[in-house]
Amino acid sequence: MNAPTPGAPAPDAGKEDHKPTNFLRGIIDRDLEQGTYASRRWAGSPGDAAHQQQGQPDPARIRTRFPPEPNGYLHVGHAKSICLNFGLARDYGGVCHMRFDDTNPEKEEQEYVDAILDAVKWLGFGWDSAFKGQTESHLYYASNYFDFMYRAAEALITAGLAYVDEQTPDEMRANRGDFSTPGKDSPFRGRTPDENLARFREMRDGKLPDGAAVLRAKIDMASPNINMRDPAIYRIRRATHHNTGDTWCIYPMYTFAHPIEDALEQITHSICTLEFEDQRPFYDWLVDNLATLGLLTQPVPRQYEFARLNLTYVITSKRKLKQLVDEGVVTGWDDPRMPTIAGLRRRGYTPEAIQLFCERIGVSKSDSWIDYSTLDIALRDDLENKAHRGMAVLDPIKLVLTNWDEVFGAGHQEACSLPALPHPPEGTESPVRHFTLGKDVWIEREDFEEVPPKGYKRLFPGNKVRLKGGYVIECTGCTRDADGQVTEVHATVVPDTKSGTPGADTVKVKAAITWVGAADGVAAEVRLYDRLFTDAQPDAGGKDFKASLNPASVKVVTAYVEPSLATAQPDQKFQFERFGYFVADRHDHAPGKPVFNKITGLKDSWAK
Ligand code: ATP
Ligand code: MG
């Protein structure tokens, strides 16, 4: 994904005109024009000023990063951030770093690391760059920077820019003030650098219990921005870290760690969601001071905020999604109803559809809600001319062609076929699906009415319809069980009317119905999914999202599918004629024992 050669136009630079423009592209264009980052050097790996200064001029025109915390599976909101960060790097001849923000010792697991890498790759992105034929992998772990972060903290202390505060958490909160009241200085604020350094080392050496002290940046307790009122930058926490084990009992705070991670990696544009806007002054304070102190190289990275994705009927919080998994509300992180990338994948959404969706929703600086149908429209646009057509009967009832044996001879199976793609790519021919028609046929229960409602054009006694791709038939009646339920529909086949033969048009019909031959149709489990929540904004304003769980979010039916569907490979997508898009489930489907998930219908039914 990253650019091939330095200075060369981005792989699709010629297409840039078609790319949606946004404020971030405006910023990057301006930075490139002004040469803001032209003097940067890159030593081949992340590192401090001394390290990077030994490097070559950075062949990457920009560096962005995607920095998830490995505490859950990625969701559709992350997809927006992935498409944005990797997409900008691709389009501008830059590099996007894949970085795990694993500075929090709790809640982080290898399973999540693996799932995150898998999701990014599946979406179509990678973290290798190749400049002048030299390949570099840009997969980084923030926990590898703990040593530097500690050093940065000591440097700030020495410069009089940080102090160890031993107020209780309650005192600290009270003295922070609020929007209308300035904060009050901590009694520990006046400690000398030497005192602070000694005390900070005691924190590091495990001499103080958890929570007994924090290291704070010394900025301004009266700042109108509360984030600038001496924010905590290191805390004591005895926890085993998945990467560094028990090496540390102090850990950096996110707001301290993140700008440093960016700077060590020579990131140029650090793109995050709007919640971090108020953190930007501290981001700048920190990287500017560390650069002045000679620890970080100039020019330093800058942070830019964009509006997070809010999608109707969906929650995008790893914590809440984890709750659904842990409480068994869904079958797992990749349940096809989950808005995780793994869930969307299993549901049948394609990387192309998700990329298209992200491109269409664009990037802005104000929060809004995107209608879920936008994602489905992108899916249909992607699959319309790609997904093979097939017939499936989802609510089957038996149709018996009572004159079949007389017309064709007992046991006859008539070979039928239809194109798999009504609009094959230019210059190609559609593949052909083969299936057979015999005396017994599966049709949809709703395609027969003994007493037809007004305007009904399908099967009712005396009416003729076409079995799609097969013959015209005339309905003669039905049989019912003791409860009056229709058990079989009866019809006669009209000879010489087969689709594609000269006689096909001799009998005019008003409807063609979908069907599957009883002889070669295969029983399939079909999972019909609906939205997981009934509320369009399930967790907005602190609402209890579990109160609006849709009790009918999945309905499983036994369907019959034509042979071309029964031999599908896992993950293969189809358009079931008249019903919509379906995918062979990547876990449970096996050729011959088909299991399909409904992705979405043919038209938008969400709005109704
Ligand atoms: P969550 O609350 O779900 O854990 P997060 O923002 O804490 O989300 P991170 O793992 O820190 O999750 O996110 C990695 C990146 O993805 C961040 O840069 C973050 O801004 C971005 N991101 C997360 N959620 C969204 C969203 N809904 N829309 C756009 N970007 C998002
Ligand atoms: Mg987070």
XYZ file of C-alpha atoms and ligand atoms in Angstrom:
640
model
C 0.000 0.000 0.000
C 2.806 2.354 0.774
C 4.525 4.113 -2.065
C 7.105 2.367 -4.221
C 9.771 4.993 -4.834
C 10.634 8.268 -3.173
C 9.727 11.373 -5.044
C 7.808 9.350 -7.607
C 4.152 10.197 -7.931
C 1.855 8.163 -5.707
C 0.676 4.977 -7.418
C -2.636 6.537 -8.251
C -1.568 10.156 -8.350
C -3.241 10.470 -11.731
C -6.502 9.523 -10.125
C -6.153 12.146 -7.442
C -8.631 14.386 -9.243
C -11.341 11.844 -8.533
C -10.470 11.572 -4.860
C -12.807 13.457 -2.610
C -11.003 16.444 -1.244
C -11.182 17.233 2.453
C -9.622 19.548 5.002
C -6.878 17.036 5.820
C -5.805 16.850 2.202
C -5.771 20.639 2.245
C -3.404 20.624 5.220
C -1.115 18.037 3.647
C -1.068 19.872 0.319
C -0.070 23.037 2.125
C 2.637 21.272 4.177
C 4.095 19.675 1.067
C 4.013 22.959 -0.791
C 5.721 24.816 2.047
C 8.179 21.997 2.684
C 7.162 21.845 6.342
C 8.570 18.358 6.705
C 11.151 18.400 3.934
C 14.122 18.433 6.337
C 13.033 15.282 8.186
C 15.387 12.359 8.405
C 14.559 8.714 8.933
C 17.050 6.240 10.325
C 15.025 3.190 9.339
C 13.342 2.757 12.702
C 11.674 4.862 15.394
C 13.998 6.697 17.726
C 15.104 9.884 19.439
C 16.752 12.937 17.900
C 20.266 11.448 17.921
C 19.023 8.307 16.204
C 17.032 10.048 13.480
C 19.749 12.604 12.768
C 22.000 9.798 11.546
C 19.370 8.787 9.018
C 18.786 9.587 5.365
C 16.375 12.303 4.265
C 13.019 10.607 4.804
C 11.909 9.049 1.507
C 8.313 9.098 2.752
C 6.651 12.390 1.878
C 4.309 12.085 4.844
C 3.966 9.639 7.727
C 0.604 8.852 9.259
C -0.270 6.119 11.716
C -3.161 3.943 12.792
C -2.765 3.425 16.560
C -5.373 1.096 18.091
C -5.216 -0.090 21.654
C -5.299 -3.913 21.525
C -8.219 -4.203 23.927
C -10.884 -5.441 21.552
C -11.724 -6.078 17.917
C -11.821 -3.200 15.462
C -15.182 -1.840 14.411
C -16.578 0.095 11.482
C -15.476 3.373 13.098
C -11.902 2.145 13.031
C -12.394 1.290 9.364
C -12.927 4.999 8.742
C -9.668 5.803 10.501
C -7.819 3.009 8.662
C -9.068 4.095 5.237
C -8.184 7.673 6.087
C -4.674 7.135 7.447
C -3.543 4.393 5.075
C -5.373 6.072 2.199
C -3.622 9.431 2.713
C -0.218 7.746 2.932
C -0.938 5.835 -0.269
C -2.170 8.864 -2.168
C 0.669 11.158 -1.100
C 3.634 8.821 -1.531
C 3.918 8.365 2.212
C 3.852 5.613 4.753
C 1.242 4.689 7.327
C 2.551 3.041 10.474
C 0.600 0.230 12.075
C 1.123 0.917 15.767
C -0.259 -0.823 18.807
C -0.901 1.664 21.532
C -0.206 -0.850 24.232
C 0.942 1.401 27.052
C -1.904 0.383 29.338
C -0.868 -2.823 31.097
C -4.426 -4.009 31.630
C -6.967 -5.366 29.161
C -4.568 -5.986 26.327
C -4.312 -9.410 24.725
C -2.534 -11.183 21.900
C -5.876 -12.332 20.476
C -6.731 -8.685 19.873
C -3.352 -7.901 18.319
C -3.830 -10.750 15.832
C -7.418 -9.806 15.066
C -6.482 -6.160 14.474
C -3.681 -7.007 12.029
C -6.008 -9.391 10.272
C -8.709 -6.734 9.933
C -6.361 -4.095 8.521
C -4.948 -6.528 5.957
C -8.381 -7.764 4.998
C -9.511 -4.176 4.405
C -6.776 -3.980 1.792
C -3.967 -2.168 3.585
C -0.452 -3.043 4.665
C 2.423 -1.482 6.592
C 5.375 -2.346 4.387
C 7.023 0.427 2.419
C 9.351 0.011 -0.515
C 11.540 2.963 -1.366
C 14.415 2.472 -3.824
C 13.729 -1.223 -3.707
C 14.264 -1.293 0.041
C 11.423 -2.811 1.959
C 10.651 -1.787 5.524
C 7.906 -3.049 7.766
C 6.229 -0.388 9.878
C 4.597 -2.458 12.568
C 5.327 -0.871 15.938
C 4.466 -1.349 19.586
C 4.303 1.712 21.812
C 5.458 -0.369 24.784
C 8.862 -0.583 23.106
C 9.189 3.136 23.817
C 8.845 2.866 27.612
C 12.574 3.469 28.115
C 12.459 6.654 26.088
C 9.283 7.815 27.803
C 10.955 7.392 31.160
C 13.966 9.333 29.942
C 11.674 12.079 28.620
C 9.992 12.274 32.027
C 13.353 12.687 33.791
C 14.363 15.346 31.266
C 11.198 17.310 31.991
C 11.828 17.023 35.726
C 15.397 18.239 35.337
C 14.202 21.181 33.270
C 11.708 22.101 35.984
C 8.796 21.090 33.773
C 7.440 18.204 35.845
C 6.961 17.351 39.509
C 5.893 14.472 41.693
C 2.558 15.182 43.312
C 1.508 13.281 46.398
C -1.899 14.802 46.989
C -4.687 12.271 47.348
C -6.797 11.781 44.214
C -9.616 13.692 45.962
C -7.389 16.633 46.760
C -6.096 16.634 43.231
C -9.594 16.678 41.826
C -10.701 19.470 44.149
C -7.639 21.575 43.358
C -8.018 21.182 39.626
C -10.905 23.654 39.624
C -13.508 23.657 36.878
C -14.520 25.691 33.860
C -15.324 28.757 35.935
C -12.762 28.339 38.731
C -9.006 28.303 38.239
C -7.120 25.445 39.878
C -4.978 25.703 43.007
C -1.302 24.810 43.120
C -0.454 21.558 44.811
C 1.661 21.916 47.979
C 4.167 19.647 46.172
C 4.441 21.932 43.164
C 7.402 23.827 44.591
C 9.736 20.831 44.946
C 13.148 21.274 43.384
C 14.161 19.261 40.322
C 16.524 17.225 42.514
C 13.786 16.375 45.001
C 11.463 15.457 42.157
C 14.042 13.315 40.441
C 14.777 11.386 43.616
C 11.107 10.887 44.350
C 10.305 9.857 40.743
C 13.068 7.251 40.917
C 11.510 5.950 44.111
C 8.243 5.636 42.245
C 10.011 3.687 39.530
C 11.820 1.487 42.057
C 8.605 0.377 43.714
C 9.107 2.314 46.950
C 5.602 3.828 46.823
C 2.291 1.983 46.734
C -0.040 2.186 43.732
C -1.785 5.525 43.582
C 0.428 7.212 46.200
C 1.950 9.684 43.765
C 1.839 10.815 40.161
C 4.241 12.716 38.008
C 2.620 15.861 36.632
C 3.663 18.255 33.921
C 4.207 21.715 35.382
C 2.256 24.049 33.140
C -0.471 26.363 34.441
C -3.069 25.622 37.121
C -5.090 28.642 35.971
C -5.242 27.680 32.311
C -8.721 28.007 30.790
C -8.035 24.574 29.256
C -8.311 22.120 32.138
C -6.066 19.673 30.273
C -3.255 22.179 30.714
C -3.631 22.364 34.518
C -0.612 20.227 35.249
C -1.827 16.964 33.681
C -0.637 13.678 35.177
C 1.938 12.002 32.933
C 3.056 8.942 34.923
C 1.250 6.810 37.493
C 2.179 3.914 39.718
C 0.490 0.694 38.736
C 1.742 -2.752 39.634
C 0.504 -4.759 36.691
C 2.176 -7.265 34.424
C 2.458 -5.882 30.916
C 2.066 -8.322 28.006
C 5.306 -7.080 26.420
C 7.480 -5.742 29.230
C 6.292 -8.090 31.970
C 7.095 -6.748 35.451
C 9.924 -4.441 34.346
C 7.846 -1.392 35.210
C 5.562 -0.496 38.073
C 5.029 3.000 36.683
C 3.259 3.575 33.392
C 2.895 6.708 31.240
C -0.537 8.251 30.800
C -2.033 8.095 27.314
C -1.809 11.855 26.805
C 1.922 11.737 27.515
C 2.659 8.541 25.624
C 0.840 9.258 22.402
C 2.650 12.430 21.232
C 5.974 10.765 22.064
C 5.067 7.677 20.029
C 4.241 9.918 17.083
C 7.463 11.891 17.411
C 9.735 8.851 17.734
C 8.174 7.457 14.576
C 8.630 10.740 12.685
C 4.888 10.996 12.084
C 4.017 14.185 10.231
C 0.229 14.227 10.505
C -1.252 12.650 13.612
C -4.924 12.278 12.854
C -7.391 11.561 15.644
C -11.031 12.031 16.550
C -12.527 15.261 17.855
C -12.526 14.259 21.535
C -8.804 14.951 21.496
C -9.114 18.545 20.356
C -8.670 19.852 23.918
C -5.557 17.717 24.267
C -3.831 19.366 21.338
C -2.243 22.187 23.384
C -0.621 19.586 25.633
C 0.453 17.538 22.607
C 2.230 20.624 21.272
C 3.616 21.604 24.688
C 5.143 18.176 25.111
C 6.712 17.627 21.691
C 7.940 21.216 21.502
C 9.600 20.999 24.922
C 11.178 17.626 24.252
C 12.490 18.943 20.945
C 13.928 22.013 22.670
C 15.569 19.744 25.224
C 17.160 17.896 22.330
C 15.404 14.576 22.858
C 13.159 14.743 19.827
C 14.076 15.821 16.357
C 12.502 18.807 14.590
C 10.121 19.277 12.873
C 7.732 17.697 15.355
C 4.433 16.038 14.433
C 1.151 17.923 14.629
C -2.270 16.633 15.594
C -5.426 17.089 13.502
C -8.910 16.081 14.572
C -11.817 14.783 12.499
C -15.362 13.723 13.356
C -15.706 10.112 14.429
C -18.087 7.860 12.577
C -21.491 7.453 14.154
C -23.615 4.935 12.293
C -27.305 4.514 13.006
C -28.410 1.293 14.747
C -24.789 0.592 15.593
C -22.583 1.061 18.624
C -18.925 1.845 18.057
C -17.252 1.348 21.388
C -14.962 -1.591 21.953
C -15.944 -1.673 25.604
C -19.655 -1.984 24.856
C -19.103 -4.463 22.044
C -17.034 -6.550 24.443
C -19.959 -6.502 26.834
C -22.208 -7.987 24.121
C -19.646 -10.739 23.564
C -18.975 -11.439 27.245
C -22.657 -11.584 28.126
C -23.462 -13.912 25.242
C -25.838 -11.465 23.552
C -24.016 -12.317 20.321
C -22.072 -15.460 19.428
C -18.678 -13.723 19.380
C -16.711 -10.759 18.092
C -17.368 -11.976 14.548
C -21.087 -12.542 14.951
C -22.556 -11.350 11.628
C -24.688 -8.824 13.515
C -21.628 -7.168 15.065
C -20.280 -3.895 13.594
C -16.767 -5.222 14.050
C -14.684 -5.601 10.921
C -14.643 -9.348 11.634
C -18.438 -9.310 11.954
C -18.940 -7.269 8.791
C -16.641 -9.674 6.968
C -18.545 -12.714 8.146
C -21.818 -10.986 7.310
C -20.559 -10.667 3.726
C -19.541 -7.013 3.442
C -16.549 -6.688 1.141
C -13.391 -4.616 1.668
C -14.279 -2.753 -1.518
C -17.727 -1.866 -0.161
C -16.297 -0.662 3.135
C -13.668 1.435 1.362
C -16.319 2.887 -0.904
C -18.469 3.655 2.128
C -15.592 5.437 3.858
C -14.853 7.449 0.745
C -18.483 8.476 0.397
C -18.993 9.561 4.000
C -15.884 11.734 3.741
C -14.066 13.466 6.548
C -15.266 16.531 8.370
C -14.806 18.471 11.561
C -18.363 18.243 12.854
C -20.076 15.248 14.377
C -23.019 13.720 12.580
C -24.841 10.428 12.189
C -24.508 8.404 9.021
C -27.516 6.366 7.993
C -26.797 2.639 7.998
C -28.269 2.385 4.495
C -25.144 4.171 3.210
C -23.144 1.057 3.974
C -25.689 -1.225 2.302
C -25.805 0.976 -0.782
C -22.016 0.689 -1.056
C -22.304 -3.087 -0.709
C -24.905 -3.305 -3.477
C -22.846 -1.034 -5.706
C -19.876 -3.333 -5.215
C -21.700 -6.630 -5.674
C -24.294 -5.714 -8.303
C -22.107 -6.772 -11.206
C -19.857 -9.182 -9.329
C -22.068 -11.512 -7.335
C -23.407 -14.483 -9.257
C -27.157 -14.836 -9.347
C -28.859 -17.931 -8.026
C -32.292 -19.106 -7.039
C -33.165 -20.047 -3.494
C -36.528 -20.826 -1.970
C -36.577 -19.491 1.574
C -40.095 -20.533 2.629
C -40.566 -23.687 0.590
C -43.730 -25.463 -0.399
C -43.895 -28.351 -2.872
C -45.272 -27.753 -6.358
C -46.252 -30.872 -8.303
C -46.486 -30.743 -12.097
C -49.242 -33.293 -12.465
C -48.923 -33.862 -16.236
C -45.115 -34.048 -16.208
C -44.847 -37.809 -16.658
C -47.327 -37.761 -19.576
C -45.525 -34.923 -21.359
C -41.901 -35.918 -20.766
C -41.979 -39.509 -19.545
C -41.684 -40.649 -15.943
C -38.562 -39.516 -14.098
C -37.477 -37.048 -16.777
C -35.260 -34.191 -15.628
C -35.091 -31.270 -18.047
C -31.751 -29.459 -18.162
C -32.153 -25.672 -17.702
C -29.673 -22.844 -17.498
C -29.432 -19.110 -16.836
C -26.572 -16.608 -16.905
C -24.870 -16.060 -13.561
C -24.284 -12.391 -14.348
C -26.863 -10.303 -16.203
C -24.211 -7.625 -16.867
C -20.859 -9.360 -17.295
C -17.773 -7.124 -17.528
C -17.255 -5.729 -21.035
C -15.734 -8.170 -23.457
C -16.528 -11.195 -21.287
C -19.400 -13.625 -21.283
C -21.381 -14.493 -18.224
C -20.752 -17.869 -16.647
C -23.783 -20.160 -16.934
C -25.631 -21.840 -14.073
C -27.094 -25.274 -14.705
C -30.046 -26.810 -12.902
C -32.881 -29.175 -13.722
C -36.649 -29.151 -13.746
C -38.703 -32.260 -12.963
C -42.114 -33.215 -11.708
C -41.497 -31.928 -8.159
C -40.428 -28.351 -7.559
C -39.865 -26.088 -4.526
C -41.554 -22.710 -4.711
C -42.184 -19.911 -2.195
C -45.267 -20.404 -0.063
C -46.306 -16.809 -0.824
C -46.334 -17.520 -4.567
C -49.615 -19.429 -4.317
C -53.044 -18.092 -3.303
C -56.145 -20.209 -3.745
C -58.217 -17.034 -3.736
C -55.959 -14.358 -5.194
C -56.000 -10.858 -3.696
C -56.625 -8.049 -6.166
C -53.726 -7.636 -8.585
C -52.078 -10.936 -7.629
C -50.196 -12.312 -10.645
C -48.607 -15.470 -9.346
C -50.065 -18.952 -8.874
C -53.830 -19.309 -8.385
C -56.132 -21.818 -10.026
C -56.438 -21.076 -13.739
C -53.460 -18.675 -13.885
C -50.277 -19.214 -15.846
C -46.786 -18.152 -14.768
C -43.286 -18.965 -15.902
C -40.890 -20.946 -13.756
C -37.882 -18.676 -14.267
C -35.493 -20.252 -16.779
C -37.938 -23.163 -17.243
C -41.462 -23.676 -18.553
C -44.779 -21.914 -18.377
C -47.103 -23.717 -15.997
C -50.825 -23.415 -15.276
C -52.028 -23.689 -11.708
C -54.794 -26.236 -11.085
C -55.221 -26.159 -7.302
C -53.708 -27.482 -4.103
C -54.019 -30.017 -1.324
C -54.450 -29.093 2.324
C -53.913 -30.859 5.609
C -56.495 -31.305 8.373
C -55.751 -27.763 9.651
C -56.361 -26.260 6.247
C -52.646 -25.545 5.645
C -51.613 -25.850 2.002
C -49.356 -28.908 1.677
C -48.877 -29.059 -2.082
C -49.607 -26.805 -5.017
C -50.647 -28.430 -8.267
C -50.052 -27.239 -11.794
C -49.603 -28.559 -15.301
C -46.643 -27.818 -17.512
C -47.379 -26.165 -20.862
C -45.257 -28.019 -23.467
C -42.975 -26.154 -25.903
C -42.688 -23.021 -23.758
C -39.182 -23.479 -22.369
C -37.182 -20.301 -21.855
C -34.710 -19.712 -24.654
C -36.608 -21.864 -27.187
C -38.646 -20.519 -30.138
C -41.904 -21.473 -28.386
C -41.073 -19.470 -25.275
C -43.181 -16.466 -26.285
C -46.232 -18.320 -27.573
C -47.891 -18.163 -24.182
C -47.959 -14.760 -22.493
C -47.652 -14.673 -18.703
C -47.680 -11.782 -16.241
C -45.167 -13.240 -13.810
C -42.084 -15.412 -13.602
C -41.476 -17.043 -10.227
C -38.292 -18.321 -8.657
C -38.016 -22.022 -7.888
C -35.625 -24.845 -7.170
C -35.953 -28.384 -8.520
C -36.740 -30.968 -5.859
C -34.362 -33.419 -7.549
C -31.235 -31.262 -7.578
C -32.066 -28.543 -5.016
C -30.042 -28.756 -1.824
C -31.337 -27.967 1.653
C -29.477 -25.003 3.129
C -29.450 -23.206 6.434
C -30.119 -19.541 5.759
C -29.617 -16.965 8.503
C -31.752 -13.919 7.978
C -30.245 -11.031 9.896
C -31.851 -7.830 10.980
C -30.447 -4.861 12.879
C -29.141 -5.654 16.352
C -30.842 -2.636 17.945
C -34.276 -1.150 17.442
C -33.104 2.328 18.452
C -31.284 4.320 15.772
C -28.911 5.732 18.389
C -28.685 2.866 20.865
C -26.135 4.416 23.237
C -26.497 8.127 22.569
C -26.597 10.341 25.650
C -25.590 7.506 27.962
C -28.674 5.412 27.132
C -28.652 1.752 28.167
C -28.018 0.184 24.778
C -29.138 -3.232 25.963
C -32.648 -1.887 26.480
C -33.090 -1.587 22.722
C -31.739 -4.969 21.634
C -33.826 -6.326 18.770
C -35.267 -9.670 19.909
C -35.657 -10.721 16.261
C -32.180 -9.844 14.993
C -31.733 -13.286 13.470
C -34.151 -15.791 12.019
C -32.863 -19.123 10.768
C -34.734 -20.940 7.998
C -34.207 -24.126 6.044
C -34.235 -23.180 2.423
C -33.613 -24.988 -0.857
C -30.927 -23.660 -3.145
C -30.007 -24.439 -6.732
C -26.882 -26.569 -7.328
C -24.604 -23.625 -8.206
C -25.219 -22.201 -4.725
C -24.812 -25.522 -2.968
C -21.256 -25.843 -4.283
C -20.245 -22.344 -3.109
C -16.945 -21.801 -1.352
C -16.979 -20.210 2.110
C -17.080 -16.386 1.836
C -18.488 -16.514 -1.698
C -21.182 -13.905 -2.268
C -24.341 -14.274 -4.326
C -27.436 -12.432 -5.260
C -30.364 -14.677 -4.440
C -32.847 -13.586 -7.066
C -35.609 -11.413 -5.603
C -34.197 -11.593 -2.024
C -30.895 -9.787 -1.945
C -27.275 -10.507 -1.230
C -26.083 -13.559 0.659
C -22.724 -15.024 1.589
C -21.648 -18.580 2.307
C -20.753 -18.411 6.005
C -16.990 -18.468 6.430
C -17.115 -20.746 9.442
C -20.113 -23.004 9.138
C -20.635 -23.423 5.389
C -19.299 -26.455 3.588
C -19.936 -27.336 -0.047
C -22.810 -29.820 0.032
C -23.882 -28.594 3.475
C -24.589 -24.972 2.706
C -25.012 -22.227 5.268
C -25.746 -18.700 4.052
C -25.935 -15.329 5.780
C -28.154 -12.612 4.432
C -26.034 -9.501 3.899
C -28.741 -7.105 2.816
C -31.829 -6.929 0.640
C -32.026 -5.703 -2.925
C -33.533 -2.402 -1.968
C -33.277 -0.307 1.114
C -35.773 -1.433 3.708
C -34.049 0.315 6.586
C -35.792 3.600 6.119
C -39.239 1.994 6.293
P -13.111 2.501 21.471
O -13.754 3.519 22.359
O -14.051 1.754 20.606
O -12.125 1.640 22.195
P -10.947 4.068 20.705
O -10.912 5.351 19.984
O -10.620 4.110 22.138
O -12.319 3.380 20.430
P -8.542 3.031 19.665
O -8.118 1.627 19.601
O -7.814 3.944 20.570
O -10.059 2.982 20.023
O -8.677 3.663 18.206
C -7.719 3.609 17.200
C -7.984 4.711 16.232
O -9.274 4.584 15.659
C -7.930 6.060 16.919
O -7.105 6.907 16.160
C -9.344 6.531 16.938
O -9.424 7.915 16.822
C -9.961 5.817 15.743
N -11.390 5.577 15.950
C -11.975 4.897 16.948
N -13.314 4.944 16.847
C -13.593 5.670 15.742
C -14.803 6.096 15.089
N -16.015 5.768 15.552
N -14.693 6.835 13.956
C -13.490 7.157 13.473
N -12.323 6.811 14.032
C -12.359 6.076 15.161
Mg -9.196 3.899 23.405
